[in-house]
Amino acid sequence: MRELTVDLGERSYPIYIGEGILDQVGELFIKHKLSNASPLLLVTDSNVAKFHLEPVVKKIQEAGYKVATHVVAAGEKSKSLSVLEEVVATALEAGLDRKSSVIALGGGVVGDLAGFVAASYMRGVRFIQIPTTILAHDSSVGGKVAVNHPLAKNIIGAFHQPEMVIYDTATLKTLPDRDVREGLSEMIKHGLIWDAGFTAWLEENAEKLVSLDQEALQYGLYEGCKVKAYVVSQDETENGLRAILNLGHTIGHALEAVASYNELHHGEAISIGMVGAAKLAVKLGNPEHIYTVTKRILQKFGLPTRLPAHLDTDEIMRAMMHDKKFQEGTMVFIIPTEIGKVEINKSVSAADVREVVEQLKQEA
Amino acid sequence: MRELTVDLGERSYPIYIGEGILDQVGELFIKHKLSNASPLLLVTDSNVAKFHLEPVVKKIQEAGYKVATHVVAAGEKSKSLSVLEEVVATALEAGLDRKSSVIALGGGVVGDLAGFVAASYMRGVRFIQIPTTILAHDSSVGGKVAVNHPLAKNIIGAFHQPEMVIYDTATLKTLPDRDVREGLSEMIKHGLIWDAGFTAWLEENAEKLVSLDQEALQYGLYEGCKVKAYVVSQDETENGLRAILNLGHTIGHALEAVASYNELHHGEAISIGMVGAAKLAVKLGNPEHIYTVTKRILQKFGLPTRLPAHLDTDEIMRAMMHDKKFQEGTMVFIIPTEIGKVEINKSVSAADVREVVEQLKQEA
C-alpha cells in the first residue's frame, strides 16, 4: 500500500493507494479512531452500489461499526440541495451525531455531495473519501465539496478536508473505458502544471494506464495526488497558487455548460480546455512546443482535442463570463509557460479567448 | 458608539453598538475594506424591510457600493434549503463573486439564513451582521449559521464568523413588546452563566430594559455580547466551553418543537428551560437560591416560568432525545452551580429530567 500525506497542519490527512485495500477499510477506521459509539453514514450511487456497497459495508460492520447507507441516482443531478436534504434525512433517522463520520464511496458526484453533507451536518462532522473512479483522484483530494444550483455548478459548498482517502485501484476495473480516459485527463493536468518528468512518464505509459495496468495506475495516481496534495497544502482555500489546478477548466467548464453531458464528459471538456490554454500560451509568446506536446499527449490517451463545431461560440463565451473564477471583472486564465509550469494570468483579453475558441473548432 | 472585539485570531471582528449608527454603515464598510468592485447582497425579511431596508440601502450606495437585495418572508419557515436556493439565485443574477459580501439585516432567522449563504456561496464569502432584534444579540455573535431540515432545526449549517456586527439600538424601537422580552431572555442567560454582577444589574434594570431605555439597552447588549464573545473566543467550534451557552436550551428546544410557535417564542421557551435547569441544579445538590433567583428575575421581565400543562411530557422527552446536543447516547445538561456559574453535566438521568418537566407544569 502506498501512502501519501496532504500536509495541512492539524487538518493533515493520508491518502492510501493500493489494489484490494478496501479489505482493510475496518482496520483503517479503527486506526483513525472513528468512534464506534456513533453511527456512520455511507453515501454511494446506484452504479457503484452494484459492485462495491455490500462488501464494503460488511467490512465496516465486521470492525464493530454501525453504518447506515444512502444510495443516490448516478449522475450530476444528484449534486443538488434537494438530494442533500434527503441524505440529511437518512443521517437524522440513523441517529448520526457530532462524532459520526460520513463516507463517500464513489466518484466526484458522490464525493462532492457527501462531502457537503459532512461539512454542513450539525455544522460539520468527519468525512472519509473512498474514490472509485480515476477522475476522483483529483476531486477527492483537497477538501473542495459542493452541490450545484440550477443556475451554476458547484456554487454552494465548503472547504472540508477528509480524515483520509482510501484509494483501492481494484475498484477501477469496473469503469467503462470512456471513464478511464477522462479520469486520466486530470492526471495529465497534474503533470502539465507541475512536473515535466511525470508528464514524460505519462506519455510513455499511456497504453498501460488506459488498459488499467495496476502498477502503472498506482504510480500515476500517487504522483497525480502528490501534485494535488502539494498545491493544496500551499493554499487550502484558493487564495492564490491553488488556482493553477484550474488549467483547462475555464474553457472546460464553459463547454460542459453548453454541450450535453453525453457529448462531453468533464475530463474530455478539460482536455479540450487544456489545448485551448496551450494555444493561448503560444499566442501570448510562450514556446510553440507547449501546444504540440500538450496535444500529442492528450491524443495518445484518446482524449478529444477539437471543440465540437456546432457549439455556439457566443454561448461558450457567455458561460465563461459566469464562471466563478472571474474576480472583479478580470478574466483569469491558467497559462502554461513550459511543460510542467504554469502562471496565473489575470489579464487575458476576451478577444484572444474568443479567437482560440474558434480555432479549437478547426483542430485535427 | 461602544465597540467590542470577538477575539478569534485572524478571524477576530468588532461588534459596534450605538443608537443611530446605521447612518455610518457606509463608512464602516469602507473602514473594513469591503471591495466596491464586487456587488454586495443584503438579505432581510418582510417585516424589517418595511422600516429599515430603504435607508440602509441608500447609505450603502452613497458610500459607493452596488448592493442587491433579497427580501424573504418573515418567520422561521424562511430558514430552509429552498429559500437558500432562491437567495443564491439572486446572488448569481447580481453577479456576486468571491470578493463580495453578504449582509444580514434582521433578526436570528435572517442572520442564520444569510450567514449560511455567506458560508457556502462559492465556498465562502464575507459576511456582515446587522441585527435588528434583541434576541439577535445572541445569534449574531459567534458564527453559528444554519438552515432547518423538515426533521430538525439548525441541522444544516456552518461556523462562519462575520466581518463585523453593527448593532443600531434605534432599530429596536420598532419591536413588539413580546419580542423585546424574549430577546432579554438570552441576555439574562448570559448573566446567569457567567456574571453574577451583571445578573444583579439586569434584575435592577428590568423595567428600563423592557421599556427600551437606550442607555440601559446599550449597556445590557454590550455586557451580553461580551459574555458571548468571550465564550466563543475560547471555543469557536463548540468542542467544550461553548456548550454553556445552551443553558435552558435543551428543554427550551424541545418545547419549541412540541408547542406551536405562537404559544412559545424562542426566548420564552428558553426562559422555561432555564427554570428547568435551575430545578435540576437543586435536585443535584446545588443551593436552593439558584432556583428562586432565576425564577424571580425571569418574572421581573414578564417571561414565562411555567410549562404549559397541555404539552405532552412524552413528546417533550422524545424531542429532547433527538436534540443534537446528545452525544453518543449521553444526556448533556448545562447546570447552574451558583448565580453566574454553570457546569456541563454529561450524566443527567432522563428520569430526573422527566420529573422536572412534570414539575415545571406546576410552577407559579
XYZ file of C-alpha atoms in Angstrom:
728
model
C 0.000 0.000 0.000
C 1.336 3.423 -0.968
C 0.754 6.261 1.473
C 0.891 9.995 0.912
C 0.175 12.868 3.300
C -1.732 16.032 2.492
C 0.105 18.433 4.757
C -2.380 20.905 6.288
C -1.211 21.281 9.867
C -3.826 19.882 12.234
C -6.053 19.076 9.248
C -3.383 16.875 7.598
C -4.561 13.523 6.312
C -3.257 10.459 4.475
C -4.112 9.091 1.061
C -3.840 5.296 0.934
C -3.403 3.793 -2.527
C -3.303 0.091 -3.331
C -5.025 -2.843 -5.030
C -7.606 -4.510 -2.802
C -7.088 -2.211 0.189
C -10.831 -1.881 0.749
C -10.464 -5.212 2.563
C -8.731 -3.194 5.274
C -11.334 -0.426 5.497
C -12.392 -1.504 9.000
C -8.804 -1.544 10.284
C -8.222 1.910 8.795
C -11.310 3.263 10.573
C -10.054 1.861 13.868
C -6.548 3.228 13.204
C -8.083 6.678 12.672
C -10.078 6.340 15.902
C -13.523 6.706 14.361
C -15.995 6.438 17.215
C -17.948 3.160 17.192
C -20.476 4.618 19.623
C -21.768 6.912 16.857
C -23.310 5.558 13.657
C -21.599 6.141 10.312
C -23.332 7.106 7.074
C -22.073 5.762 3.767
C -23.233 7.572 0.631
C -22.841 5.994 -2.790
C -24.570 5.945 -6.169
C -26.622 3.317 -7.948
C -23.749 2.274 -10.251
C -21.124 1.897 -7.565
C -23.576 0.229 -5.193
C -23.966 -2.714 -7.590
C -20.297 -3.631 -7.342
C -18.995 -2.379 -4.025
C -21.668 -1.474 -1.473
C -22.263 -4.881 0.099
C -18.621 -5.929 0.599
C -17.576 -2.508 1.927
C -20.486 -2.336 4.387
C -19.673 -5.867 5.540
C -16.040 -4.975 6.246
C -17.085 -1.849 8.155
C -19.577 -3.805 10.255
C -17.055 -6.541 10.977
C -14.834 -3.870 12.517
C -17.618 -3.102 15.014
C -19.288 -0.085 13.425
C -22.949 0.672 12.837
C -23.318 2.070 9.335
C -26.363 3.496 7.567
C -26.353 3.752 3.762
C -27.865 6.163 1.271
C -27.788 5.355 -2.443
C -28.345 8.283 -4.827
C -29.036 8.075 -8.543
C -25.829 8.013 -10.578
C -25.086 11.296 -12.315
C -24.640 15.017 -11.813
C -28.324 15.587 -10.980
C -27.720 14.134 -7.532
C -25.481 17.080 -6.655
C -28.479 19.191 -5.646
C -29.843 20.749 -2.481
C -32.910 18.516 -2.651
C -30.798 15.343 -2.685
C -28.722 16.843 0.137
C -31.938 17.214 2.131
C -32.731 13.522 1.514
C -29.272 12.412 2.623
C -29.587 14.527 5.781
C -32.942 12.851 6.478
C -31.194 9.472 6.369
C -28.492 10.820 8.679
C -31.093 12.047 11.170
C -33.094 8.830 11.043
C -29.929 6.802 11.615
C -29.119 8.997 14.623
C -25.846 10.464 13.366
C -24.346 12.800 15.946
C -21.404 15.169 16.054
C -18.908 12.343 16.466
C -20.226 10.448 13.441
C -18.459 10.266 10.082
C -19.837 10.475 6.567
C -18.220 8.207 3.976
C -18.276 8.879 0.235
C -17.968 5.675 -1.813
C -17.863 6.668 -5.467
C -16.737 9.264 -7.952
C -16.754 13.036 -7.930
C -20.513 13.489 -7.675
C -20.797 11.276 -4.606
C -17.670 12.803 -3.065
C -18.868 16.374 -3.566
C -22.377 15.664 -2.307
C -21.408 13.512 0.694
C -18.600 15.939 1.448
C -21.001 18.860 1.650
C -23.276 16.769 3.860
C -20.267 16.146 6.121
C -19.317 19.839 6.038
C -22.799 21.065 6.949
C -24.476 18.321 9.016
C -24.529 19.673 12.575
C -22.087 22.279 11.209
C -19.511 19.677 10.324
C -18.680 16.030 11.027
C -15.777 13.857 9.921
C -15.553 12.820 6.302
C -13.918 9.886 4.521
C -13.344 9.634 0.787
C -13.316 6.261 -0.950
C -12.959 7.190 -4.624
C -13.926 4.566 -7.197
C -13.015 6.477 -10.363
C -9.758 7.851 -11.729
C -11.314 11.292 -12.107
C -11.880 11.322 -8.351
C -8.127 11.214 -7.683
C -8.495 14.917 -8.314
C -11.787 15.706 -6.605
C -11.248 13.508 -3.533
C -8.094 15.348 -2.513
C -8.190 18.941 -1.332
C -11.423 19.355 0.553
C -13.497 21.156 -2.054
C -17.067 19.948 -1.700
C -20.241 21.385 -3.190
C -23.627 20.908 -4.762
C -24.973 22.598 -7.870
C -27.551 25.367 -8.196
C -29.930 25.345 -11.175
C -28.035 28.426 -12.405
C -24.435 27.358 -11.683
C -22.309 24.328 -10.886
C -20.527 23.845 -7.552
C -21.751 27.212 -6.346
C -22.941 26.078 -2.890
C -20.218 24.347 -0.950
C -17.380 24.408 1.532
C -13.755 23.569 2.127
C -13.974 20.457 4.266
C -10.930 18.207 4.393
C -11.419 14.442 4.713
C -9.928 12.350 7.526
C -8.399 10.059 4.929
C -8.696 8.995 1.313
C -8.788 5.262 0.645
C -7.977 4.532 -2.987
C -8.500 0.915 -3.914
C -7.327 0.601 -7.519
C -9.144 -2.726 -7.860
C -12.429 -0.774 -7.949
C -11.284 0.936 -11.163
C -11.557 -2.370 -13.072
C -15.323 -1.938 -13.345
C -15.024 1.501 -15.021
C -16.138 1.907 -18.649
C -13.260 2.776 -20.987
C -14.553 6.316 -21.560
C -14.468 6.988 -17.799
C -10.922 5.651 -17.577
C -9.720 8.043 -20.270
C -11.492 11.098 -18.905
C -10.053 10.382 -15.466
C -6.554 10.275 -16.906
C -7.177 13.768 -18.302
C -6.901 15.239 -14.777
C -3.811 13.127 -14.164
C -2.220 14.669 -17.268
C -3.222 18.106 -15.968
C -1.286 17.413 -12.763
C 1.778 16.653 -14.867
C 1.367 19.696 -17.094
C 1.041 22.201 -14.257
C 3.861 20.937 -12.071
C 6.124 18.128 -13.219
C 7.760 17.736 -16.637
C 9.245 14.358 -15.631
C 5.875 12.949 -14.625
C 4.392 14.337 -17.853
C 7.004 12.459 -19.890
C 6.314 9.282 -17.898
C 2.590 9.701 -18.600
C 3.195 9.922 -22.332
C 5.364 6.785 -22.268
C 2.860 4.853 -20.198
C -0.335 5.940 -21.922
C -1.175 2.436 -23.115
C -0.548 0.807 -19.745
C -2.663 3.396 -17.998
C -5.558 3.151 -20.420
C -5.533 -0.629 -20.038
C -5.530 -0.292 -16.228
C -2.138 -1.880 -15.569
C -2.252 -1.860 -11.772
C 1.387 -0.947 -11.192
C 1.291 1.972 -13.650
C -2.066 3.093 -12.289
C -0.879 3.156 -8.700
C 2.227 5.099 -9.612
C 0.222 7.558 -11.739
C -2.391 8.104 -9.038
C 0.322 8.502 -6.421
C 2.164 11.134 -8.464
C -1.062 12.886 -9.505
C -2.279 13.025 -5.910
C 1.177 14.222 -4.835
C 0.938 17.288 -7.080
C -2.600 17.994 -5.923
C -1.648 17.474 -2.263
C 1.323 19.818 -2.516
C -0.625 22.599 -4.198
C -3.491 22.272 -1.708
C -1.081 22.315 1.232
C 0.269 25.647 -0.017
C -3.154 27.212 -0.462
C -6.016 25.425 1.240
C -8.807 27.873 0.390
C -7.785 29.010 -3.098
C -6.417 32.446 -2.451
C -3.504 32.067 -4.816
C -1.485 29.070 -6.006
C -4.401 26.664 -5.931
C -5.878 28.356 -8.974
C -3.282 26.565 -11.127
C -5.325 23.392 -10.687
C -7.842 25.094 -12.977
C -5.665 24.586 -16.061
C -8.099 23.820 -18.880
C -11.091 24.394 -16.615
C -12.166 27.888 -17.673
C -12.911 26.761 -21.214
C -13.720 23.250 -19.987
C -16.482 24.337 -17.619
C -17.988 26.543 -20.303
C -18.061 23.584 -22.701
C -19.730 21.438 -20.066
C -22.354 24.151 -19.608
C -23.044 24.418 -23.329
C -22.694 20.817 -24.571
C -24.901 17.932 -23.492
C -23.359 15.702 -20.857
C -23.302 12.763 -23.202
C -21.372 14.751 -25.784
C -18.632 15.868 -23.387
C -17.712 14.400 -20.045
C -15.764 16.544 -17.550
C -12.335 15.100 -18.339
C -12.989 15.443 -22.063
C -14.027 19.084 -21.745
C -10.895 19.717 -19.672
C -8.806 18.034 -22.373
C -10.106 20.475 -24.989
C -9.667 23.277 -22.448
C -6.016 22.352 -21.930
C -5.401 22.515 -25.670
C -7.074 25.937 -25.597
C -4.848 27.104 -22.731
C -1.782 25.874 -24.642
C -2.907 27.816 -27.740
C -3.445 30.935 -25.637
C 0.029 30.406 -24.139
C 1.642 30.392 -27.576
C -0.414 33.441 -28.598
C 0.977 35.207 -25.520
C 4.549 34.490 -26.621
C 5.335 31.197 -24.878
C 7.176 28.420 -26.796
C 5.265 26.685 -29.596
C 6.076 23.171 -28.282
C 3.756 23.743 -25.292
C 0.891 23.393 -27.718
C 2.292 20.493 -29.766
C 3.316 18.421 -26.735
C 0.047 19.050 -24.847
C -1.998 17.998 -27.836
C 0.176 14.959 -28.628
C -0.116 13.579 -25.075
C -3.868 14.039 -24.893
C -4.283 12.286 -28.226
C -2.174 9.348 -27.013
C -4.796 8.873 -24.319
C -7.588 9.034 -26.887
C -8.864 12.305 -25.403
C -10.618 14.911 -27.572
C -8.633 17.991 -28.612
C -11.131 19.560 -31.011
C -14.079 21.625 -29.903
C -17.323 20.306 -31.459
C -18.010 22.784 -34.277
C -21.761 23.007 -33.668
C -21.281 24.529 -30.194
C -22.006 28.244 -30.330
C -19.029 30.492 -29.608
C -21.191 33.253 -28.111
C -22.797 30.808 -25.737
C -19.391 29.465 -24.722
C -18.121 32.989 -24.062
C -21.210 33.836 -22.028
C -20.823 30.671 -19.961
C -17.232 31.703 -19.235
C -18.282 35.129 -18.028
C -20.472 33.442 -15.384
C -17.634 31.243 -14.267
C -16.803 31.933 -10.629
C -13.107 32.168 -11.442
C -13.718 35.708 -12.702
C -12.915 38.140 -9.957
C -13.928 41.775 -10.106
C -14.423 41.632 -13.859
C -10.871 40.489 -14.603
C -10.503 37.408 -16.780
C -8.214 34.896 -15.099
C -6.557 32.119 -17.099
C -4.024 29.467 -16.160
C -1.388 29.687 -18.877
C 1.409 27.122 -19.356
C 4.812 28.773 -19.743
C 6.677 25.460 -20.150
C 5.731 21.781 -19.899
C 5.320 21.284 -16.128
C 4.958 25.002 -15.410
C 2.055 27.448 -15.466
C 1.310 31.018 -14.485
C -1.862 32.676 -13.263
C -2.546 35.343 -15.891
C -5.167 37.839 -14.717
C -5.380 39.946 -17.845
C -6.209 37.647 -20.727
C -8.385 39.533 -23.200
C -11.794 38.152 -24.091
C -10.963 38.728 -27.785
C -7.978 36.358 -27.594
C -10.085 33.756 -25.818
C -12.798 34.030 -28.470
C -10.219 33.558 -31.206
C -8.851 30.446 -29.518
C -12.354 29.033 -29.081
C -12.927 29.499 -32.812
C -9.560 27.894 -33.647
C -10.301 24.933 -31.347
C -13.127 24.042 -33.712
C -10.568 23.592 -36.516
C -8.154 21.331 -34.586
C -7.165 17.977 -36.077
C -20.529 54.160 19.841
C -19.457 51.225 22.007
C -17.050 48.734 20.458
C -16.219 45.187 21.495
C -13.897 42.637 19.878
C -14.598 38.949 19.416
C -11.086 37.617 19.758
C -10.549 34.777 17.288
C -7.034 35.349 15.990
C -7.140 36.193 12.301
C -10.929 35.787 12.357
C -11.363 38.444 15.086
C -14.059 41.017 14.487
C -15.694 44.006 16.139
C -19.220 44.495 17.426
C -20.349 48.120 17.133
C -23.214 49.136 19.415
C -24.932 52.516 19.413
C -28.121 54.448 18.725
C -28.413 55.555 15.108
C -25.115 54.025 13.979
C -26.692 52.624 10.813
C -26.156 56.131 9.441
C -22.470 55.187 9.367
C -22.900 51.809 7.663
C -21.147 53.030 4.506
C -18.156 54.383 6.427
C -17.891 51.115 8.338
C -17.852 49.135 5.066
C -15.071 51.355 3.756
C -13.168 51.078 7.041
C -13.350 47.285 6.740
C -12.107 47.440 3.144
C -15.129 45.822 1.535
C -14.437 45.745 -2.202
C -16.574 48.188 -4.154
C -15.694 46.383 -7.387
C -17.808 43.415 -6.308
C -21.545 43.693 -5.672
C -22.948 43.170 -2.180
C -26.086 41.232 -1.308
C -28.326 42.385 1.518
C -30.799 39.830 2.879
C -33.695 40.908 5.076
C -37.267 39.892 5.855
C -40.620 41.449 5.003
C -41.082 42.963 8.494
C -37.677 44.557 8.748
C -37.769 45.723 5.130
C -40.740 47.983 5.890
C -38.763 50.044 8.395
C -35.100 49.781 7.500
C -34.383 48.496 4.001
C -34.582 51.716 2.039
C -32.473 53.936 4.340
C -29.810 51.261 4.824
C -29.519 50.561 1.090
C -29.277 54.298 0.441
C -26.414 54.718 2.925
C -24.565 51.759 1.403
C -24.990 53.118 -2.122
C -23.873 56.578 -1.049
C -20.602 55.016 0.072
C -20.017 53.802 -3.481
C -21.235 50.210 -3.317
C -23.500 48.259 -5.621
C -25.943 46.299 -3.499
C -28.564 43.734 -4.491
C -31.382 42.926 -2.053
C -33.382 39.819 -1.280
C -36.426 40.013 0.994
C -37.634 36.737 2.499
C -40.947 36.145 4.265
C -40.696 36.918 7.982
C -40.568 33.796 10.150
C -38.767 30.536 10.758
C -40.020 28.962 7.505
C -37.518 31.045 5.576
C -34.658 29.115 7.189
C -34.930 26.339 4.591
C -32.776 24.943 1.809
C -35.334 26.052 -0.778
C -35.167 29.687 0.377
C -31.370 29.364 0.413
C -31.561 28.310 -3.234
C -33.621 31.415 -4.017
C -31.173 33.727 -2.250
C -28.278 32.126 -4.146
C -30.168 32.748 -7.409
C -30.333 36.453 -6.508
C -26.622 36.395 -5.695
C -25.788 34.808 -9.053
C -28.026 37.169 -11.008
C -26.441 40.155 -9.255
C -23.004 38.799 -10.180
C -21.655 38.263 -6.666
C -18.113 36.934 -6.775
C -15.620 35.677 -4.226
C -14.792 39.161 -3.014
C -18.432 40.058 -2.427
C -20.054 40.267 0.996
C -23.443 39.094 2.189
C -25.218 41.333 4.697
C -27.904 40.133 7.106
C -30.296 42.900 8.137
C -32.713 41.425 10.651
C -33.160 39.001 13.481
C -31.978 35.455 14.030
C -33.762 33.889 11.062
C -32.273 36.332 8.579
C -28.844 36.119 10.241
C -28.794 32.325 10.190
C -30.031 32.089 6.604
C -27.868 34.855 5.136
C -24.933 33.581 7.176
C -25.230 30.130 5.669
C -25.488 31.707 2.217
C -22.254 33.592 3.003
C -20.618 30.415 4.349
C -21.492 28.309 1.306
C -21.726 30.682 -1.688
C -18.614 29.942 -3.771
C -17.461 28.050 -0.636
C -17.499 31.162 1.491
C -17.635 34.940 1.120
C -17.531 37.719 3.697
C -20.497 38.214 5.994
C -21.851 41.211 7.906
C -24.456 41.060 10.650
C -26.834 43.955 11.240
C -29.145 42.630 13.969
C -32.482 44.379 14.438
C -33.788 42.401 17.410
C -32.558 41.935 20.964
C -32.649 38.165 20.545
C -30.103 38.522 17.745
C -27.502 39.895 20.179
C -27.023 36.221 20.875
C -27.315 34.712 17.406
C -25.373 37.408 15.546
C -22.218 36.842 17.592
C -20.256 33.636 17.335
C -20.507 32.497 13.756
C -23.106 29.755 14.085
C -25.224 29.834 10.942
C -27.707 27.260 9.664
C -30.963 26.401 7.991
C -33.565 23.924 9.183
C -34.392 20.476 7.840
C -38.022 19.300 7.892
C -36.921 16.810 10.572
C -34.685 19.050 12.720
C -33.826 22.669 13.377
C -30.426 24.200 12.569
C -29.141 20.848 11.390
C -27.518 22.061 8.136
C -25.039 24.832 8.732
C -21.529 26.042 9.349
C -19.285 28.049 11.625
C -18.760 31.246 9.644
C -17.650 34.330 11.527
C -18.864 37.748 10.374
C -16.541 40.606 9.442
C -18.370 42.850 11.876
C -21.633 43.181 13.763
C -23.379 46.553 13.542
C -25.915 46.925 16.327
C -28.055 50.017 15.952
C -30.235 50.128 19.053
C -32.579 52.614 17.370
C -33.877 49.735 15.229
C -35.151 48.030 18.379
C -37.786 50.716 18.872
C -39.999 49.090 16.238
C -40.031 45.740 18.047
C -43.302 44.447 19.541
C -43.185 44.184 23.341
C -43.250 40.389 23.251
C -40.111 40.353 21.071
C -38.362 42.754 23.426
C -38.982 40.474 26.395
C -37.998 37.260 24.649
C -34.780 38.897 23.486
C -33.940 39.880 27.030
C -34.269 36.202 27.972
C -30.961 35.449 26.198
C -29.407 38.497 27.858
C -30.397 37.072 31.250
C -28.885 33.746 30.193
C -25.564 35.486 29.558
C -25.681 36.832 33.101
C -26.673 33.521 34.648
C -23.891 31.510 33.024
C -21.017 33.911 33.580
C -21.501 37.063 35.610
C -23.304 37.442 38.943
C -22.760 41.216 38.922
C -24.339 41.626 35.501
C -27.205 39.377 36.611
C -27.873 41.646 39.595
C -27.728 44.698 37.308
C -30.252 43.039 34.986
C -32.677 42.457 37.831
C -32.378 46.079 38.966
C -32.824 47.430 35.456
C -35.604 45.146 34.271
C -38.079 47.963 33.841
C -35.692 50.222 31.957
C -34.723 47.378 29.626
C -38.293 46.339 28.899
C -39.171 49.945 28.111
C -36.146 50.221 25.776
C -34.224 52.863 27.695
C -31.376 53.396 25.220
C -28.601 53.776 27.790
C -29.605 50.607 29.677
C -30.125 48.722 26.437
C -26.692 49.580 25.110
C -25.033 48.603 28.357
C -27.007 45.328 28.530
C -26.261 44.423 24.913
C -22.604 45.294 25.423
C -22.307 43.097 28.512
C -24.355 40.292 26.964
C -22.257 40.324 23.800
C -19.112 40.433 25.956
C -20.006 37.158 27.655
C -20.901 35.562 24.336
C -17.743 36.890 22.680
C -15.516 35.594 25.464
C -17.024 32.124 25.468
C -16.854 31.901 21.662
C -13.233 33.070 21.646
C -12.375 30.201 23.982
C -14.145 27.570 21.896
C -15.041 28.615 18.381
C -16.498 25.322 17.169
C -18.225 24.059 20.311
C -15.890 21.347 21.471
C -16.153 22.275 25.116
C -16.859 25.527 26.942
C -19.216 26.890 24.287
C -21.836 24.356 25.348
C -22.568 26.520 28.422
C -24.394 28.920 26.094
C -27.028 26.197 25.882
C -28.315 26.885 29.397
C -32.060 26.418 29.179
C -31.859 25.284 25.572
C -32.185 21.522 25.946
C -35.653 21.792 27.460
C -36.286 25.013 25.525
C -35.700 23.488 22.088
C -37.915 20.540 22.976
C -40.701 22.922 23.979
C -40.311 24.799 20.717
C -40.603 21.522 18.836
C -43.746 20.476 20.686
C -45.609 23.784 21.180
C -46.968 25.959 18.403
C -44.774 28.925 17.544
C -47.452 31.350 18.625
C -47.695 29.697 22.016
C -43.966 29.864 22.776
C -41.332 32.032 21.136
C -37.677 31.016 21.396
C -36.788 33.321 24.271
C -39.888 32.250 26.176
C -39.105 28.554 25.738
C -35.544 29.264 26.929
C -36.956 31.078 29.952
C -38.921 27.995 30.986
C -35.851 25.889 30.147
C -33.684 27.998 32.478
C -36.146 27.454 35.309
C -35.964 23.737 34.493
C -32.155 23.779 34.572
C -32.268 25.592 37.922
C -34.646 22.980 39.318
C -32.368 20.204 38.075
C -29.447 22.004 39.672
C -31.145 21.999 43.081
C -32.129 18.352 42.630
C -28.437 17.597 42.041
C -27.449 19.224 45.331
C -26.745 22.823 44.346
C -28.033 25.715 46.516
C -31.802 26.305 46.544
C -31.442 30.039 45.808
C -30.296 29.246 42.237
C -33.881 28.294 41.540
C -35.557 31.147 43.441
C -33.312 33.860 41.989
C -33.511 32.543 38.408
C -37.280 32.437 38.573
C -37.601 35.829 40.254
C -35.506 37.581 37.582
C -37.341 35.995 34.691
C -40.664 37.008 36.212
C -39.463 40.599 36.597
C -39.043 40.630 32.829
C -42.510 39.200 32.331
C -41.091 35.979 30.928
C -42.923 32.665 31.366
C -41.634 30.252 34.018
C -44.376 27.644 33.853
C -44.553 24.924 31.231
C -47.992 24.903 29.533
C -49.748 21.937 31.163
C -51.338 20.628 27.966
C -47.942 19.883 26.369
C -47.290 16.154 26.480
C -44.336 15.098 28.642
C -43.565 12.055 26.484
C -43.422 14.204 23.374
C -41.140 16.698 25.111
C -38.813 13.888 26.205
C -38.760 12.424 22.700
C -37.957 15.826 21.218
C -35.030 16.109 23.637
C -33.641 12.733 22.622
C -33.404 13.990 19.022
C -31.630 17.133 20.109
C -28.160 17.317 18.583
C -26.635 18.121 21.948
C -26.835 14.411 22.812
C -23.529 12.797 22.064
C -23.078 9.059 21.996
C -26.291 8.497 23.945
C -25.217 10.573 26.948
C -27.613 13.264 28.096
C -25.801 16.592 28.411
C -27.251 19.416 30.503
C -25.940 22.823 31.449
C -26.443 23.033 35.194
C -26.027 26.238 37.241
C -23.896 25.698 40.326
C -24.175 29.318 41.503
C -25.662 32.519 40.045
C -23.179 33.415 37.286
C -21.662 29.924 37.133
C -22.595 26.720 35.332
C -21.158 23.281 34.702
C -21.508 20.930 31.760
C -23.042 17.827 33.281
C -22.860 14.843 30.940
C -24.709 12.323 33.052
C -28.079 13.785 33.894
C -30.610 10.955 34.112
C -33.652 11.027 31.852
C -35.808 10.182 34.893
C -34.712 13.365 36.680
C -35.387 15.421 33.563
C -38.857 13.925 33.199
C -39.627 14.736 36.828
C -38.534 18.348 36.317
C -40.627 18.649 33.168
C -43.657 17.477 35.150
C -42.876 19.906 37.984
C -42.495 22.793 35.541
C -46.174 22.390 34.727
C -46.992 23.177 38.379
C -44.870 26.335 38.656
C -46.474 29.542 39.841
